[in-house]
């Protein structure tokens, strides 16, 4: 059983939903990021997504774009990102870590090398937003063969004909994007999300977590009420971007987690 499978099994046994956080590796600097990352599990994060900074993040809104720019300006690299995961693992052997981003930095490093390093560092899953199912041979299948879950995105425009293809090689969980457009651009609506989650769950036994547009504890509670988990990224990254200290950021995460878990 992978860490992701184990975490969702534990949550099901406890009758709780998952709270998934997103933070950008190295944002705004290595020390601040590592302090936030280390504190996320105690603040209520069940799964942690770590962004891999990239110069052309086409699916991301201003908050996450700026986070990537801050990280790159501070010298963040893929090697540093993997080293940060390795350091996190020294104190936490249970919380799943998912690297999220775009294929270019992985391709540039070399898929085989990247996967070997990711496994050694303690990475549990990948979300690569610009690799469709038609390109599964590129990274999805090699990642799964290496023991890393490949988590696919489904969106409001993923129709019934397309959905089986999207789900075919997905593992870990399914990430449902609650809105059309870029991250942080609108608010999630539980009434609209609920039937979409049900449609996805009819085609898979995997948990379905919902992200994009969740900005408050109340919103996290509403979305978690109709899905297996809620994902919050831009709202957390906004706090980091405005200069909140790690404990302030983690305090906000605790509020969000209480909503999702409630």
PDB file of C-alpha atoms in Angstrom:
ATOM      1  CA  UNK A   1       0.000   0.000   0.000  1.00  0.00           C
ATOM      2  CA  UNK A   2       1.375   3.405  -0.974  1.00  0.00           C
ATOM      3  CA  UNK A   3       1.420   6.331   1.448  1.00  0.00           C
ATOM      4  CA  UNK A   4      -1.451   7.915  -0.493  1.00  0.00           C
ATOM      5  CA  UNK A   5      -3.561   4.741  -0.318  1.00  0.00           C
ATOM      6  CA  UNK A   6      -2.737   4.356   3.368  1.00  0.00           C
ATOM      7  CA  UNK A   7      -3.707   7.941   4.155  1.00  0.00           C
ATOM      8  CA  UNK A   8      -7.085   7.709   2.433  1.00  0.00           C
ATOM      9  CA  UNK A   9      -7.761   4.327   4.070  1.00  0.00           C
ATOM     10  CA  UNK A  10      -7.009   5.878   7.463  1.00  0.00           C
ATOM     11  CA  UNK A  11      -9.298   8.824   6.758  1.00  0.00           C
ATOM     12  CA  UNK A  12     -12.129   6.518   5.656  1.00  0.00           C
ATOM     13  CA  UNK A  13     -11.741   4.471   8.834  1.00  0.00           C
ATOM     14  CA  UNK A  14     -11.980   7.685  10.864  1.00  0.00           C
ATOM     15  CA  UNK A  15     -14.960   8.970   8.882  1.00  0.00           C
ATOM     16  CA  UNK A  16     -13.055  12.076   7.795  1.00  0.00           C
ATOM     17  CA  UNK A  17     -12.373  13.809   4.506  1.00  0.00           C
ATOM     18  CA  UNK A  18      -8.919  14.714   3.236  1.00  0.00           C
ATOM     19  CA  UNK A  19      -7.428  18.171   3.425  1.00  0.00           C
ATOM     20  CA  UNK A  20      -4.811  18.654   0.705  1.00  0.00           C
ATOM     21  CA  UNK A  21      -2.500  21.677   0.658  1.00  0.00           C
ATOM     22  CA  UNK A  22      -0.409  23.153  -2.143  1.00  0.00           C
ATOM     23  CA  UNK A  23       2.748  25.186  -1.595  1.00  0.00           C
ATOM     24  CA  UNK A  24       5.426  26.201  -4.095  1.00  0.00           C
ATOM     25  CA  UNK A  25       8.872  24.735  -3.455  1.00  0.00           C
ATOM     26  CA  UNK A  26      11.319  27.398  -2.294  1.00  0.00           C
ATOM     27  CA  UNK A  27       8.716  30.165  -1.941  1.00  0.00           C
ATOM     28  CA  UNK A  28       9.617  32.825  -0.887  1.00  0.00           C
ATOM     29  CA  UNK A  29      12.986  31.374   0.137  1.00  0.00           C
ATOM     30  CA  UNK A  30      14.347  28.014   1.228  1.00  0.00           C
ATOM     31  CA  UNK A  31      14.222  28.620   4.977  1.00  0.00           C
ATOM     32  CA  UNK A  32      10.674  29.949   5.066  1.00  0.00           C
ATOM     33  CA  UNK A  33       9.411  27.219   2.787  1.00  0.00           C
ATOM     34  CA  UNK A  34      11.012  24.451   4.829  1.00  0.00           C
ATOM     35  CA  UNK A  35       9.508  25.858   8.036  1.00  0.00           C
ATOM     36  CA  UNK A  36       6.036  25.900   6.473  1.00  0.00           C
ATOM     37  CA  UNK A  37       6.448  22.454   4.911  1.00  0.00           C
ATOM     38  CA  UNK A  38       7.570  20.906   8.206  1.00  0.00           C
ATOM     39  CA  UNK A  39       4.559  22.389   9.998  1.00  0.00           C
ATOM     40  CA  UNK A  40       1.838  21.397   7.534  1.00  0.00           C
ATOM     41  CA  UNK A  41       1.060  17.900   8.910  1.00  0.00           C
ATOM     42  CA  UNK A  42       0.538  19.176  12.461  1.00  0.00           C
ATOM     43  CA  UNK A  43      -1.611  21.988  11.036  1.00  0.00           C
ATOM     44  CA  UNK A  44      -3.955  19.409   9.507  1.00  0.00           C
ATOM     45  CA  UNK A  45      -2.636  18.675   6.015  1.00  0.00           C
ATOM     46  CA  UNK A  46      -3.352  15.064   5.066  1.00  0.00           C
ATOM     47  CA  UNK A  47      -1.596  15.248   1.685  1.00  0.00           C
ATOM     48  CA  UNK A  48       0.918  17.889   0.632  1.00  0.00           C
ATOM     49  CA  UNK A  49       1.300  19.016  -2.966  1.00  0.00           C
ATOM     50  CA  UNK A  50       4.592  20.775  -3.688  1.00  0.00           C
ATOM     51  CA  UNK A  51       4.823  22.915  -6.779  1.00  0.00           C
ATOM     52  CA  UNK A  52       7.833  22.523  -9.049  1.00  0.00           C
ATOM     53  CA  UNK A  53       8.681  26.107 -10.111  1.00  0.00           C
ATOM     54  CA  UNK A  54       8.510  26.652 -13.865  1.00  0.00           C
ATOM     55  CA  UNK A  55       8.879  29.738 -16.025  1.00  0.00           C
ATOM     56  CA  UNK A  56       5.681  29.198 -18.046  1.00  0.00           C
ATOM     57  CA  UNK A  57       2.913  27.913 -15.706  1.00  0.00           C
ATOM     58  CA  UNK A  58       0.033  28.149 -18.166  1.00  0.00           C
ATOM     59  CA  UNK A  59      -2.700  26.724 -15.897  1.00  0.00           C
ATOM     60  CA  UNK A  60      -1.893  28.906 -12.903  1.00  0.00           C
ATOM     61  CA  UNK A  61      -3.306  32.240 -11.860  1.00  0.00           C
ATOM     62  CA  UNK A  62      -1.354  35.247 -10.570  1.00  0.00           C
ATOM     63  CA  UNK A  63      -0.823  33.946  -7.017  1.00  0.00           C
ATOM     64  CA  UNK A  64       0.898  30.725  -8.045  1.00  0.00           C
ATOM     65  CA  UNK A  65       2.686  32.332 -10.987  1.00  0.00           C
ATOM     66  CA  UNK A  66       4.199  34.877  -8.602  1.00  0.00           C
ATOM     67  CA  UNK A  67       5.103  32.113  -6.147  1.00  0.00           C
ATOM     68  CA  UNK A  68       7.031  30.326  -8.872  1.00  0.00           C
ATOM     69  CA  UNK A  69       8.790  33.535  -9.835  1.00  0.00           C
ATOM     70  CA  UNK A  70       9.768  34.225  -6.225  1.00  0.00           C
ATOM     71  CA  UNK A  71      11.113  30.710  -5.854  1.00  0.00           C
ATOM     72  CA  UNK A  72      13.103  30.828  -9.087  1.00  0.00           C
ATOM     73  CA  UNK A  73      14.510  34.245  -8.152  1.00  0.00           C
ATOM     74  CA  UNK A  74      15.630  32.759  -4.829  1.00  0.00           C
ATOM     75  CA  UNK A  75      17.530  30.040  -6.692  1.00  0.00           C
ATOM     76  CA  UNK A  76      15.093  27.131  -6.502  1.00  0.00           C
ATOM     77  CA  UNK A  77      15.962  24.185  -8.732  1.00  0.00           C
ATOM     78  CA  UNK A  78      14.662  20.653  -9.144  1.00  0.00           C
ATOM     79  CA  UNK A  79      17.655  19.381  -7.173  1.00  0.00           C
ATOM     80  CA  UNK A  80      16.764  21.680  -4.282  1.00  0.00           C
ATOM     81  CA  UNK A  81      13.118  20.648  -4.443  1.00  0.00           C
ATOM     82  CA  UNK A  82      14.034  16.971  -4.180  1.00  0.00           C
ATOM     83  CA  UNK A  83      16.460  17.750  -1.361  1.00  0.00           C
ATOM     84  CA  UNK A  84      13.657  19.512   0.525  1.00  0.00           C
ATOM     85  CA  UNK A  85      11.449  16.436   0.196  1.00  0.00           C
ATOM     86  CA  UNK A  86      14.339  14.300   1.443  1.00  0.00           C
ATOM     87  CA  UNK A  87      14.780  16.583   4.464  1.00  0.00           C
ATOM     88  CA  UNK A  88      11.036  16.513   5.201  1.00  0.00           C
ATOM     89  CA  UNK A  89      11.123  12.713   5.145  1.00  0.00           C
ATOM     90  CA  UNK A  90      13.733  12.709   7.934  1.00  0.00           C
ATOM     91  CA  UNK A  91      10.998  13.826  10.309  1.00  0.00           C
ATOM     92  CA  UNK A  92       7.858  12.470   8.645  1.00  0.00           C
ATOM     93  CA  UNK A  93       7.590   9.018   7.118  1.00  0.00           C
ATOM     94  CA  UNK A  94       3.799   9.006   6.693  1.00  0.00           C
ATOM     95  CA  UNK A  95       2.431  12.201   5.097  1.00  0.00           C
ATOM     96  CA  UNK A  96       2.101  11.751   1.312  1.00  0.00           C
ATOM     97  CA  UNK A  97       4.057  14.186  -0.841  1.00  0.00           C
ATOM     98  CA  UNK A  98       2.882  14.930  -4.390  1.00  0.00           C
ATOM     99  CA  UNK A  99       4.975  16.997  -6.789  1.00  0.00           C
ATOM    100  CA  UNK A 100       2.803  19.141  -9.034  1.00  0.00           C
ATOM    101  CA  UNK A 101       3.679  21.138 -12.102  1.00  0.00           C
ATOM    102  CA  UNK A 102       4.674  20.838 -15.728  1.00  0.00           C
ATOM    103  CA  UNK A 103       6.556  18.286 -17.784  1.00  0.00           C
ATOM    104  CA  UNK A 104       9.381  20.488 -19.054  1.00  0.00           C
ATOM    105  CA  UNK A 105      11.534  20.462 -15.875  1.00  0.00           C
ATOM    106  CA  UNK A 106      11.124  16.673 -15.611  1.00  0.00           C
ATOM    107  CA  UNK A 107      11.900  16.128 -19.304  1.00  0.00           C
ATOM    108  CA  UNK A 108      14.938  18.399 -19.068  1.00  0.00           C
ATOM    109  CA  UNK A 109      16.286  16.376 -16.151  1.00  0.00           C
ATOM    110  CA  UNK A 110      15.551  13.070 -17.830  1.00  0.00           C
ATOM    111  CA  UNK A 111      12.568  10.931 -16.873  1.00  0.00           C
ATOM    112  CA  UNK A 112      14.575   7.940 -15.661  1.00  0.00           C
ATOM    113  CA  UNK A 113      16.899  10.079 -13.551  1.00  0.00           C
ATOM    114  CA  UNK A 114      14.054  12.156 -12.148  1.00  0.00           C
ATOM    115  CA  UNK A 115      11.987   9.139 -11.131  1.00  0.00           C
ATOM    116  CA  UNK A 116      14.935   7.430  -9.455  1.00  0.00           C
ATOM    117  CA  UNK A 117      15.707  10.598  -7.496  1.00  0.00           C
ATOM    118  CA  UNK A 118      12.051  11.174  -6.622  1.00  0.00           C
ATOM    119  CA  UNK A 119      11.652   7.651  -5.247  1.00  0.00           C
ATOM    120  CA  UNK A 120      14.864   8.008  -3.242  1.00  0.00           C
ATOM    121  CA  UNK A 121      13.715  11.365  -1.837  1.00  0.00           C
ATOM    122  CA  UNK A 122      10.339  10.014  -0.751  1.00  0.00           C
ATOM    123  CA  UNK A 123       7.940  11.412  -3.359  1.00  0.00           C
ATOM    124  CA  UNK A 124       4.615   9.555  -3.490  1.00  0.00           C
ATOM    125  CA  UNK A 125       2.764  11.069  -6.448  1.00  0.00           C
ATOM    126  CA  UNK A 126       2.932  13.342  -9.462  1.00  0.00           C
ATOM    127  CA  UNK A 127       0.448  15.775 -10.966  1.00  0.00           C
ATOM    128  CA  UNK A 128       1.692  16.958 -14.357  1.00  0.00           C
ATOM    129  CA  UNK A 129      -0.940  19.218 -15.817  1.00  0.00           C
ATOM    130  CA  UNK A 130       0.285  19.350 -19.417  1.00  0.00           C
ATOM    131  CA  UNK A 131       0.601  15.602 -20.100  1.00  0.00           C
ATOM    132  CA  UNK A 132      -2.691  14.183 -21.455  1.00  0.00           C
ATOM    133  CA  UNK A 133      -3.515  10.443 -21.331  1.00  0.00           C
ATOM    134  CA  UNK A 134      -2.328  10.077 -24.919  1.00  0.00           C
ATOM    135  CA  UNK A 135       1.202  10.690 -23.598  1.00  0.00           C
ATOM    136  CA  UNK A 136       1.094   8.099 -20.794  1.00  0.00           C
ATOM    137  CA  UNK A 137       4.201   6.355 -22.121  1.00  0.00           C
ATOM    138  CA  UNK A 138       6.201   9.543 -21.497  1.00  0.00           C
ATOM    139  CA  UNK A 139       5.867   9.666 -17.696  1.00  0.00           C
ATOM    140  CA  UNK A 140       2.659   8.182 -16.278  1.00  0.00           C
ATOM    141  CA  UNK A 141       3.457   4.521 -16.886  1.00  0.00           C
ATOM    142  CA  UNK A 142       7.165   4.796 -15.977  1.00  0.00           C
ATOM    143  CA  UNK A 143       6.205   6.638 -12.765  1.00  0.00           C
ATOM    144  CA  UNK A 144       3.747   3.953 -11.759  1.00  0.00           C
ATOM    145  CA  UNK A 145       6.285   1.243 -12.547  1.00  0.00           C
ATOM    146  CA  UNK A 146       8.666   3.040 -10.180  1.00  0.00           C
ATOM    147  CA  UNK A 147       6.024   3.079  -7.438  1.00  0.00           C
ATOM    148  CA  UNK A 148       4.890   6.698  -7.800  1.00  0.00           C
ATOM    149  CA  UNK A 149       1.190   7.432  -8.227  1.00  0.00           C
ATOM    150  CA  UNK A 150       0.170   9.485 -11.258  1.00  0.00           C
ATOM    151  CA  UNK A 151      -2.766  11.693 -10.336  1.00  0.00           C
ATOM    152  CA  UNK A 152      -4.891  12.952 -13.187  1.00  0.00           C
ATOM    153  CA  UNK A 153      -6.996  16.086 -13.438  1.00  0.00           C
ATOM    154  CA  UNK A 154     -10.651  15.981 -14.482  1.00  0.00           C
ATOM    155  CA  UNK A 155     -12.436  19.239 -15.263  1.00  0.00           C
ATOM    156  CA  UNK A 156     -15.946  20.549 -15.950  1.00  0.00           C
ATOM    157  CA  UNK A 157     -15.208  20.067 -19.651  1.00  0.00           C
ATOM    158  CA  UNK A 158     -14.258  16.377 -19.275  1.00  0.00           C
ATOM    159  CA  UNK A 159     -17.323  14.807 -20.877  1.00  0.00           C
ATOM    160  CA  UNK A 160     -18.589  11.225 -20.568  1.00  0.00           C
ATOM    161  CA  UNK A 161     -16.699  10.164 -23.696  1.00  0.00           C
ATOM    162  CA  UNK A 162     -13.398  11.581 -22.459  1.00  0.00           C
ATOM    163  CA  UNK A 163     -13.669  10.611 -18.773  1.00  0.00           C
ATOM    164  CA  UNK A 164     -12.802   6.878 -19.119  1.00  0.00           C
ATOM    165  CA  UNK A 165      -9.586   7.822 -20.905  1.00  0.00           C
ATOM    166  CA  UNK A 166      -8.691  10.278 -18.160  1.00  0.00           C
ATOM    167  CA  UNK A 167      -9.320   7.659 -15.480  1.00  0.00           C
ATOM    168  CA  UNK A 168      -7.628   4.763 -17.270  1.00  0.00           C
ATOM    169  CA  UNK A 169      -4.135   5.026 -15.787  1.00  0.00           C
ATOM    170  CA  UNK A 170      -4.841   7.336 -12.869  1.00  0.00           C
ATOM    171  CA  UNK A 171      -3.730   6.221  -9.415  1.00  0.00           C
ATOM    172  CA  UNK A 172      -3.663   7.638  -5.889  1.00  0.00           C
ATOM    173  CA  UNK A 173      -6.673   9.914  -6.266  1.00  0.00           C
ATOM    174  CA  UNK A 174      -8.490  11.905  -8.921  1.00  0.00           C
ATOM    175  CA  UNK A 175      -8.129  15.695  -8.764  1.00  0.00           C
ATOM    176  CA  UNK A 176     -11.338  17.373  -9.916  1.00  0.00           C
ATOM    177  CA  UNK A 177     -10.859  20.981 -11.007  1.00  0.00           C
ATOM    178  CA  UNK A 178     -14.028  22.684  -9.822  1.00  0.00           C
ATOM    179  CA  UNK A 179     -13.949  25.632 -12.233  1.00  0.00           C
ATOM    180  CA  UNK A 180     -12.890  26.368 -15.781  1.00  0.00           C
ATOM    181  CA  UNK A 181      -9.915  28.683 -16.109  1.00  0.00           C
ATOM    182  CA  UNK A 182      -6.771  29.281 -14.095  1.00  0.00           C
ATOM    183  CA  UNK A 183      -6.079  28.703 -10.417  1.00  0.00           C
ATOM    184  CA  UNK A 184      -7.470  31.238  -7.980  1.00  0.00           C
ATOM    185  CA  UNK A 185      -9.811  32.791 -10.544  1.00  0.00           C
ATOM    186  CA  UNK A 186     -13.219  31.969  -9.047  1.00  0.00           C
ATOM    187  CA  UNK A 187     -14.914  30.302  -6.104  1.00  0.00           C
ATOM    188  CA  UNK A 188     -15.929  26.644  -5.984  1.00  0.00           C
ATOM    189  CA  UNK A 189     -19.629  25.841  -5.754  1.00  0.00           C
ATOM    190  CA  UNK A 190     -20.561  22.643  -3.908  1.00  0.00           C
ATOM    191  CA  UNK A 191     -23.947  22.315  -5.631  1.00  0.00           C
ATOM    192  CA  UNK A 192     -22.269  22.321  -9.034  1.00  0.00           C
ATOM    193  CA  UNK A 193     -19.398  20.103  -7.901  1.00  0.00           C
ATOM    194  CA  UNK A 194     -21.501  17.343  -6.290  1.00  0.00           C
ATOM    195  CA  UNK A 195     -22.942  15.793  -9.488  1.00  0.00           C
ATOM    196  CA  UNK A 196     -19.545  15.939 -11.186  1.00  0.00           C
ATOM    197  CA  UNK A 197     -17.899  14.119  -8.288  1.00  0.00           C
ATOM    198  CA  UNK A 198     -20.649  11.482  -8.421  1.00  0.00           C
ATOM    199  CA  UNK A 199     -20.094  11.090 -12.177  1.00  0.00           C
ATOM    200  CA  UNK A 200     -16.369  10.538 -11.671  1.00  0.00           C
ATOM    201  CA  UNK A 201     -16.887   8.121  -8.777  1.00  0.00           C
ATOM    202  CA  UNK A 202     -19.179   6.035 -10.976  1.00  0.00           C
ATOM    203  CA  UNK A 203     -16.131   5.326 -13.136  1.00  0.00           C
ATOM    204  CA  UNK A 204     -13.453   4.707 -10.505  1.00  0.00           C
ATOM    205  CA  UNK A 205     -12.871   3.411  -6.997  1.00  0.00           C
ATOM    206  CA  UNK A 206     -10.271   6.107  -6.377  1.00  0.00           C
ATOM    207  CA  UNK A 207     -10.943   9.003  -3.983  1.00  0.00           C
ATOM    208  CA  UNK A 208     -11.961  12.246  -5.673  1.00  0.00           C
ATOM    209  CA  UNK A 209     -10.516  15.466  -4.266  1.00  0.00           C
ATOM    210  CA  UNK A 210     -11.671  18.870  -5.436  1.00  0.00           C
ATOM    211  CA  UNK A 211      -9.463  21.912  -5.908  1.00  0.00           C
ATOM    212  CA  UNK A 212      -9.410  25.397  -7.486  1.00  0.00           C
ATOM    213  CA  UNK A 213     -11.568  28.107  -5.950  1.00  0.00           C
ATOM    214  CA  UNK A 214     -11.502  26.993  -2.283  1.00  0.00           C
ATOM    215  CA  UNK A 215     -10.454  29.992  -0.240  1.00  0.00           C
ATOM    216  CA  UNK A 216     -12.090  29.753   3.194  1.00  0.00           C
ATOM    217  CA  UNK A 217     -12.807  27.211   5.927  1.00  0.00           C
ATOM    218  CA  UNK A 218     -16.514  27.343   5.058  1.00  0.00           C
ATOM    219  CA  UNK A 219     -15.776  26.628   1.388  1.00  0.00           C
ATOM    220  CA  UNK A 220     -13.473  23.750   2.358  1.00  0.00           C
ATOM    221  CA  UNK A 221     -16.242  22.321   4.554  1.00  0.00           C
ATOM    222  CA  UNK A 222     -18.837  22.571   1.788  1.00  0.00           C
ATOM    223  CA  UNK A 223     -16.625  20.982  -0.850  1.00  0.00           C
ATOM    224  CA  UNK A 224     -15.419  18.209   1.477  1.00  0.00           C
ATOM    225  CA  UNK A 225     -19.065  17.479   2.143  1.00  0.00           C
ATOM    226  CA  UNK A 226     -19.583  16.391  -1.466  1.00  0.00           C
ATOM    227  CA  UNK A 227     -16.124  14.924  -2.238  1.00  0.00           C
ATOM    228  CA  UNK A 228     -13.425  12.814  -0.614  1.00  0.00           C
ATOM    229  CA  UNK A 229     -11.266  15.830   0.039  1.00  0.00           C
ATOM    230  CA  UNK A 230     -10.635  19.521  -0.536  1.00  0.00           C
ATOM    231  CA  UNK A 231      -7.481  21.020  -2.059  1.00  0.00           C
ATOM    232  CA  UNK A 232      -6.341  24.557  -1.229  1.00  0.00           C
ATOM    233  CA  UNK A 233      -3.435  26.234  -2.985  1.00  0.00           C
ATOM    234  CA  UNK A 234      -3.809  29.852  -4.080  1.00  0.00           C
ATOM    235  CA  UNK A 235      -5.303  31.036  -0.781  1.00  0.00           C
ATOM    236  CA  UNK A 236      -2.308  29.634   1.127  1.00  0.00           C
ATOM    237  CA  UNK A 237       0.210  30.879  -1.420  1.00  0.00           C
ATOM    238  CA  UNK A 238      -1.398  34.355  -1.178  1.00  0.00           C
ATOM    239  CA  UNK A 239      -0.561  34.454   2.542  1.00  0.00           C
ATOM    240  CA  UNK A 240       3.040  33.503   1.811  1.00  0.00           C
ATOM    241  CA  UNK A 241       3.243  36.095  -0.946  1.00  0.00           C
ATOM    242  CA  UNK A 242       2.095  38.932   1.275  1.00  0.00           C
ATOM    243  CA  UNK A 243       4.853  38.115   3.745  1.00  0.00           C
ATOM    244  CA  UNK A 244       3.036  36.237   6.504  1.00  0.00           C
ATOM    245  CA  UNK A 245       5.388  34.453   8.890  1.00  0.00           C
ATOM    246  CA  UNK A 246       5.339  30.636   8.812  1.00  0.00           C
ATOM    247  CA  UNK A 247       3.249  30.404  11.984  1.00  0.00           C
ATOM    248  CA  UNK A 248       0.674  32.797  10.507  1.00  0.00           C
ATOM    249  CA  UNK A 249       0.468  30.705   7.348  1.00  0.00           C
ATOM    250  CA  UNK A 250       0.137  27.530   9.406  1.00  0.00           C
ATOM    251  CA  UNK A 251      -2.579  29.164  11.518  1.00  0.00           C
ATOM    252  CA  UNK A 252      -4.561  29.789   8.340  1.00  0.00           C
ATOM    253  CA  UNK A 253      -3.977  26.182   7.287  1.00  0.00           C
ATOM    254  CA  UNK A 254      -5.381  25.014  10.630  1.00  0.00           C
ATOM    255  CA  UNK A 255      -8.561  26.998   9.975  1.00  0.00           C
ATOM    256  CA  UNK A 256      -8.930  25.481   6.511  1.00  0.00           C
ATOM    257  CA  UNK A 257      -8.193  21.980   7.813  1.00  0.00           C
ATOM    258  CA  UNK A 258     -10.832  22.343  10.527  1.00  0.00           C
ATOM    259  CA  UNK A 259     -13.323  23.235   7.809  1.00  0.00           C
ATOM    260  CA  UNK A 260     -12.432  20.287   5.567  1.00  0.00           C
ATOM    261  CA  UNK A 261     -12.321  17.848   8.474  1.00  0.00           C
ATOM    262  CA  UNK A 262     -15.585  19.188   9.908  1.00  0.00           C
TER     263      UNK A 262
END
